[in-house]
Short mmCIF file of C-alpha atoms and ligand atoms in Angstrom, two decimals:
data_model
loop_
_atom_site.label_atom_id
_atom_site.label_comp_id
_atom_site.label_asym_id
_atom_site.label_seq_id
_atom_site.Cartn_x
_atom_site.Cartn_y
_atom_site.Cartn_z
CA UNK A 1 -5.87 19.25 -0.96
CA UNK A 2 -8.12 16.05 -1.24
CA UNK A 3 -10.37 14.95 -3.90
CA UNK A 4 -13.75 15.03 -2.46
CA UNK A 5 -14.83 12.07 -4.04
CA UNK A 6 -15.23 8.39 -2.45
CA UNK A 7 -12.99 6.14 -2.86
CA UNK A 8 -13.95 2.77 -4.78
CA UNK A 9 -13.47 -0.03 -2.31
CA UNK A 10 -14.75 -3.20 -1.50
CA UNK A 11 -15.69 -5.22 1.67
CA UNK A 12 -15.29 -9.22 2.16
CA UNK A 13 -15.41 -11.64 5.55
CA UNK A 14 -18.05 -11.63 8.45
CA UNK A 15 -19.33 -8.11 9.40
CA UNK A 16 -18.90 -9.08 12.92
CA UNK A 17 -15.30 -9.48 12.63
CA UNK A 18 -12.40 -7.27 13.05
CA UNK A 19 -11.90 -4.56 9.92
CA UNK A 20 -8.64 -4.53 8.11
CA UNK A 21 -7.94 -1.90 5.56
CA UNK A 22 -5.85 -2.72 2.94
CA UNK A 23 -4.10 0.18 0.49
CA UNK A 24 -2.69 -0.45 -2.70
CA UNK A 25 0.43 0.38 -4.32
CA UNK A 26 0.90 3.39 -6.93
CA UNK A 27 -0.12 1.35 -10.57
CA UNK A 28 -2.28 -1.35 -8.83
CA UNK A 29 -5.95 -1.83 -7.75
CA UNK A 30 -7.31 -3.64 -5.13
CA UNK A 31 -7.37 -6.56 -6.21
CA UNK A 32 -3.37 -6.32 -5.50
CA UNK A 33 -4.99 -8.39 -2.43
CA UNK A 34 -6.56 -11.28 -3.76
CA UNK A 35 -4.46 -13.46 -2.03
CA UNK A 36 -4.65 -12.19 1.46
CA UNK A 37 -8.36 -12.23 1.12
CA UNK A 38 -8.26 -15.45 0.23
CA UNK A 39 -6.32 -16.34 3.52
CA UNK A 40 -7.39 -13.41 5.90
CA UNK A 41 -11.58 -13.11 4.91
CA UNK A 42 -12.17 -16.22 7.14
CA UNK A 43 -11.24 -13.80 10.47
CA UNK A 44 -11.10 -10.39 9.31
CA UNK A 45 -13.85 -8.34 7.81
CA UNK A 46 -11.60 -7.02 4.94
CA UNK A 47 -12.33 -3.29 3.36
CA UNK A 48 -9.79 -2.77 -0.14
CA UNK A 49 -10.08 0.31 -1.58
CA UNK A 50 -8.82 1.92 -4.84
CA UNK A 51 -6.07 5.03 -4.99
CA UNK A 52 -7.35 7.89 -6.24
CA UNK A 53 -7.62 7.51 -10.17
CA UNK A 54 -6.76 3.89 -9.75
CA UNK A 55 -9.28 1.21 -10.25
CA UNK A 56 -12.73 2.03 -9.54
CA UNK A 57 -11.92 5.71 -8.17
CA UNK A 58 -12.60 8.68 -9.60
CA UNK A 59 -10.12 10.69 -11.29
CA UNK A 60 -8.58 13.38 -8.45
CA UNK A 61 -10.16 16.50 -9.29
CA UNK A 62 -6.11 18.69 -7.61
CA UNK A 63 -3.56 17.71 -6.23
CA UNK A 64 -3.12 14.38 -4.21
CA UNK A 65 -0.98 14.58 -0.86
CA UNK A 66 -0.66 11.72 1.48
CA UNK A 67 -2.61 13.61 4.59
CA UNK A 68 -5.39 13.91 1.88
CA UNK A 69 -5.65 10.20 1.33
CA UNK A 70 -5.10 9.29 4.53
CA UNK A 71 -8.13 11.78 5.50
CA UNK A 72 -10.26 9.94 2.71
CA UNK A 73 -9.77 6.50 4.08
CA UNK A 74 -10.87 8.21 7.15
CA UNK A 75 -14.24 9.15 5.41
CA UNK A 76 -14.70 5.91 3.72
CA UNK A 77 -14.46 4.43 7.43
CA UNK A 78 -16.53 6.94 8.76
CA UNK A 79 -19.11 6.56 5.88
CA UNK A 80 -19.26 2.31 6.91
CA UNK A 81 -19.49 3.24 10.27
CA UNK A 82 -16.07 1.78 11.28
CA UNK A 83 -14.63 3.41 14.06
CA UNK A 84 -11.18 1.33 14.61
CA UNK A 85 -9.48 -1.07 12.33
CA UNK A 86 -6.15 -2.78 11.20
CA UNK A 87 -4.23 -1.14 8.58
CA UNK A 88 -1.88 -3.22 5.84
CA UNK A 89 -0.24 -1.23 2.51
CA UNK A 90 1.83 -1.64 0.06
CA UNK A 91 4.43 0.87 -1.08
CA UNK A 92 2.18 4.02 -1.41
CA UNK A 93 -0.30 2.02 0.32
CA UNK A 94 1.57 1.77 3.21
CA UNK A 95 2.94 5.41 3.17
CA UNK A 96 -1.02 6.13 3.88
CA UNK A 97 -1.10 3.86 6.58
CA UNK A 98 1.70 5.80 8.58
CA UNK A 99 -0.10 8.83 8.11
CA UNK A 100 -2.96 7.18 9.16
CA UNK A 101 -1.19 6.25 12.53
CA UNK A 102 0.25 9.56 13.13
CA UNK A 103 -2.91 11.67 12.05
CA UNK A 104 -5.73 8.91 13.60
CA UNK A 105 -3.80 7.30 16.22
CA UNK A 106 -7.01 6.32 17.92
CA UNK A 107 -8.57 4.72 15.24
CA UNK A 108 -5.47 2.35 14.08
CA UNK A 109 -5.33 -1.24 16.30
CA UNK A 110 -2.22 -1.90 14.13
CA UNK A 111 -0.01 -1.32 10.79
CA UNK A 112 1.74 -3.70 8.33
CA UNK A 113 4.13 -1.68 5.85
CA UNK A 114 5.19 -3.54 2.94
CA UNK A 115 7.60 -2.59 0.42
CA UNK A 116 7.07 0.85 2.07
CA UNK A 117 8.84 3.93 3.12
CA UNK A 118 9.18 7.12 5.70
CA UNK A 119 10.68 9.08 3.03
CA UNK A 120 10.95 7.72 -0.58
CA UNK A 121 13.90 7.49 -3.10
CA UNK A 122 14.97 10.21 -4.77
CA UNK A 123 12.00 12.52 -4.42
CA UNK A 124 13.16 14.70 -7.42
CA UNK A 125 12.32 12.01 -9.59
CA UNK A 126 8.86 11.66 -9.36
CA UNK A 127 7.43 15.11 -10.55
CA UNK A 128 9.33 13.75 -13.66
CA UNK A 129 8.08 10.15 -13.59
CA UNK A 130 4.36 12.29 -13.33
CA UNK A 131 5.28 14.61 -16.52
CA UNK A 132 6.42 11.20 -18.72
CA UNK A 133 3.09 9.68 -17.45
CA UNK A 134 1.08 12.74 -18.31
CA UNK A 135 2.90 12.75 -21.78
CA UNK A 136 2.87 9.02 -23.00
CA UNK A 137 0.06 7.21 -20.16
CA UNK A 138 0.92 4.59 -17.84
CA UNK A 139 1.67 2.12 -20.40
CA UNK A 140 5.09 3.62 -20.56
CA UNK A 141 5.56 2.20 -17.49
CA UNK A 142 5.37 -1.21 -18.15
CA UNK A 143 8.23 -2.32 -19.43
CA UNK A 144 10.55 -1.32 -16.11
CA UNK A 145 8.05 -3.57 -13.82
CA UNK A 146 9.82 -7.12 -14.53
CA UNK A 147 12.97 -6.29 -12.29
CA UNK A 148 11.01 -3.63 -9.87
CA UNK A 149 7.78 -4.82 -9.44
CA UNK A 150 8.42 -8.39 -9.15
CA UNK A 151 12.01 -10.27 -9.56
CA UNK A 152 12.57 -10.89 -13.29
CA UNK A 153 11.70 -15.14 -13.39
CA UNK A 154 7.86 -13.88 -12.31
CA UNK A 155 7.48 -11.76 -15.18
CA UNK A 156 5.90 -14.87 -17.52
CA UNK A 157 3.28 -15.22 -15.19
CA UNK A 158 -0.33 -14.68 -15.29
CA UNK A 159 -0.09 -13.22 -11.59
CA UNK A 160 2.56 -10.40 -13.20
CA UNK A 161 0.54 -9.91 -16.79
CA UNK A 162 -2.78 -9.52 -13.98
CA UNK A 163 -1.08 -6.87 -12.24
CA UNK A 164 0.77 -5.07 -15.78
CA UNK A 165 -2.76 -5.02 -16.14
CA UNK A 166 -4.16 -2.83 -13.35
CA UNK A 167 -1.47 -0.79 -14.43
CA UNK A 168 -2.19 0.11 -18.00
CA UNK A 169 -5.77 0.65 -16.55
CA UNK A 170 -4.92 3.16 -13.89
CA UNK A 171 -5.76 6.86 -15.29
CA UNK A 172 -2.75 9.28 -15.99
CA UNK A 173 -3.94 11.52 -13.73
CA UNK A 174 -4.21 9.08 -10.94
CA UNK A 175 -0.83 7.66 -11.19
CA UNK A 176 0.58 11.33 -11.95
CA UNK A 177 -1.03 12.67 -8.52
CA UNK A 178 0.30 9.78 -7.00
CA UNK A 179 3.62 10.26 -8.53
CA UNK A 180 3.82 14.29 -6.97
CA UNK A 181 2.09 12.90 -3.42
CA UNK A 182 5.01 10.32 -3.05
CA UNK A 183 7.74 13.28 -3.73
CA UNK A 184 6.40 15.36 -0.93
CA UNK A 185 5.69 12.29 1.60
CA UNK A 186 8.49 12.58 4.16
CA UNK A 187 7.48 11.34 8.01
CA UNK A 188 11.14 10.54 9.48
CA UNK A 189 10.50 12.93 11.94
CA UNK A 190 7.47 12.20 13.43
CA UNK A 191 7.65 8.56 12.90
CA UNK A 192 8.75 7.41 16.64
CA UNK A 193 5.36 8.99 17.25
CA UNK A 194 3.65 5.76 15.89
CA UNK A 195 2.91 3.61 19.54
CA UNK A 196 1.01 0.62 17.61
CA UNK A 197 2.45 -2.39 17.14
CA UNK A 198 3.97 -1.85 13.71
CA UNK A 199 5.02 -4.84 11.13
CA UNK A 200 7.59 -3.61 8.20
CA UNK A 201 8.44 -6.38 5.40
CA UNK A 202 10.94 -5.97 2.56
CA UNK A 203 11.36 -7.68 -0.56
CA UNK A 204 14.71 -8.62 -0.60
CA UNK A 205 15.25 -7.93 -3.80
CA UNK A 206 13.23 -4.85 -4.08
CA UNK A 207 15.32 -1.58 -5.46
CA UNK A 208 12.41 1.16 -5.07
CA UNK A 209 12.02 0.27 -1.19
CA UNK A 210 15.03 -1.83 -0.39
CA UNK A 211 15.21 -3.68 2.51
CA UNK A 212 17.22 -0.84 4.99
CA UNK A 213 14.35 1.79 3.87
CA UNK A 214 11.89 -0.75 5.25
CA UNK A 215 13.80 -1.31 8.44
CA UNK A 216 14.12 2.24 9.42
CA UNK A 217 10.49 2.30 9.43
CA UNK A 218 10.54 -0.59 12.45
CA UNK A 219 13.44 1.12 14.18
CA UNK A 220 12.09 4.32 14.10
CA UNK A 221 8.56 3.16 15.06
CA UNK A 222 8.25 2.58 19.01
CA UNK A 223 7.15 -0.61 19.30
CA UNK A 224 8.30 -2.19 15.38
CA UNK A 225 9.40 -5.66 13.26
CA UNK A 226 10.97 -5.95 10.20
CA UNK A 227 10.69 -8.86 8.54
CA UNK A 228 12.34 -9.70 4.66
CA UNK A 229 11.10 -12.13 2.55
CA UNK A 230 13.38 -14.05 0.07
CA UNK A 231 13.29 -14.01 -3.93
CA UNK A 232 10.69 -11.39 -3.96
CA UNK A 233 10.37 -7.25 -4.95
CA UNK A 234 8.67 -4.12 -4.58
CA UNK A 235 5.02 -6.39 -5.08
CA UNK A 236 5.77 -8.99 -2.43
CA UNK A 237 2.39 -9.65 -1.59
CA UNK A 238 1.69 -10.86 -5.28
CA UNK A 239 5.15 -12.52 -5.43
CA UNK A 240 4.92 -14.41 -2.04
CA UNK A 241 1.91 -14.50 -1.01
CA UNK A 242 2.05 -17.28 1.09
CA UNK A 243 5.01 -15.93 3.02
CA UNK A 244 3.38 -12.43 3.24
CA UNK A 245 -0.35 -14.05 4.37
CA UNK A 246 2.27 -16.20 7.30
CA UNK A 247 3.50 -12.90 8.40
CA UNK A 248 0.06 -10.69 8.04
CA UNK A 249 -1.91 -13.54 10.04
CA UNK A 250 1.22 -13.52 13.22
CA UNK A 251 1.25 -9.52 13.13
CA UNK A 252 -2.83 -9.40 13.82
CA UNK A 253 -3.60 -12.25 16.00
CA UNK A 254 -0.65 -10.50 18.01
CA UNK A 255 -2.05 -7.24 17.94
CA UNK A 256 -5.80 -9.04 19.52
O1 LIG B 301 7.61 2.07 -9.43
C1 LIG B 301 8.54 2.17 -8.63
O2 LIG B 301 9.69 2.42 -8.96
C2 LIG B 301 8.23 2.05 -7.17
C3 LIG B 301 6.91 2.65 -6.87
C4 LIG B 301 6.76 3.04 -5.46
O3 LIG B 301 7.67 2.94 -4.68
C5 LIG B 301 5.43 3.51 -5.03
C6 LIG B 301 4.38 2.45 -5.00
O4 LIG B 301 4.61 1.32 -5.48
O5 LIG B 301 3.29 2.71 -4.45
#
């Protein structure tokens, strides 16, 4: 099931230019990207959009699965009259791009994965990270970020209080949905499927995606890279941005 609503999003860089989509990660919004508009916008006509319940999106009116996302980007596309574009997500994000590449392989020029995953860490754990959110709101999330979200010396920063932020903002039911579409995500087997050129980066110090979950998403992938970046976790792209934006700008103009 899909919500039938549209998904907030936001467009920035020259409409002539080439689209990249950008997903966010469960928690975040997307302004997650900031910094890879701020490198990327000159080139790429950039579309962000917000996770269901996350954001500017509505609230999902049943049950979120990643096929239903994916086939909401898809509409949001559709709706602009995009017909094919560059993909980059984090985490959750990037879960959508995959099914994005197996479900719309026509319409997806490429795919950056960061922090991201075929089949996520113990799945049994989410319908009960979903129940604790539904019970006590996302703000009883925030004290586990510092260590997952970002390594543990980034958590005085404005960057990490901007992004604790988006989380106490997202709705429980967003994050919740999010939470039950992550524990049912599992694309191992169909991933060699994906024939784009396919960029997978790791935070090396990331424990919800750690660097070998990342890299079995390049292996598996037909023609894949896996790239790690140092002193960085699950939010790389907010951590590193520079290293990230090096890596993002390689990936496309190789994929032109
Ligand atoms: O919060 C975590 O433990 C990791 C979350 C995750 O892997 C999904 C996401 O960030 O989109």
């Amino acid at each position: 099931m899909t919500t039938e609503t549209a998904l907030h999003h936001r467009i920035d860089g020259p409409d002539s230019a080439p689209v990249l989509v950008l997903g966010p990660s469960l928690g975040t919004d997307l302004h997650l990207f900031d910094a890879q508009v701020d490198a990327l916008a000159d080139r790429y006509r950039i579309l962000r959009f917000d996770l269901p319940g996350h954001g500017g999106s509505p609230v999902p009116g049943g049950p979120l699965t990643m096929a239903g996302m994916a086939e909401e980007v898809i509409a949001l596309v559709d709706r602009l009259g995009i017909d094919r574009f560059h993909y980059a997500g984090v985490s959750i994000g990037g879960a959508i791009g995959q099914q994005l590449a197996l479900d719309q392989p026509r319409r997806v020029l490429s795919l950056a994965v960061l922090a991201s995953a075929a089949r996520f860490a113990d799945p049994g754990s989410w319908p009960k990270r979903a129940a604790a959110v539904r019970a006590d709101g996302t703000e009883a999330m925030v004290p586990s970020r510092p260590g997952t979200w970002f390594v543990r010396s980034f958590a005085e920063t404005d960057e990490a209080r901007r992004l604790l932020d988006m989380l106490r903002a997202t709705t429980t039911e967003g994050y919740a949905g999010c939470c039950e579409a992550i524990s049912a995500f599992d694309v191992r087997e169909r991933l060699a499927e994906v024939t784009v050129p396919v960029l997978a980066v790791a935070g090396a110090e990331d424990p919800a995606t750690p660097p070998e979950m990342v890299r079995l998403i390049a292996e598996t992938v037909a023609h894949g890279r896996f790239e790690v970046v140092d002193d960085s976790a699950h939010l790389l792209n907010a951590e590193r941005p520079e290293q990230v934006n090096e890596l993002l700008t390689a990936h496309l103009a190789a994929t032109e």
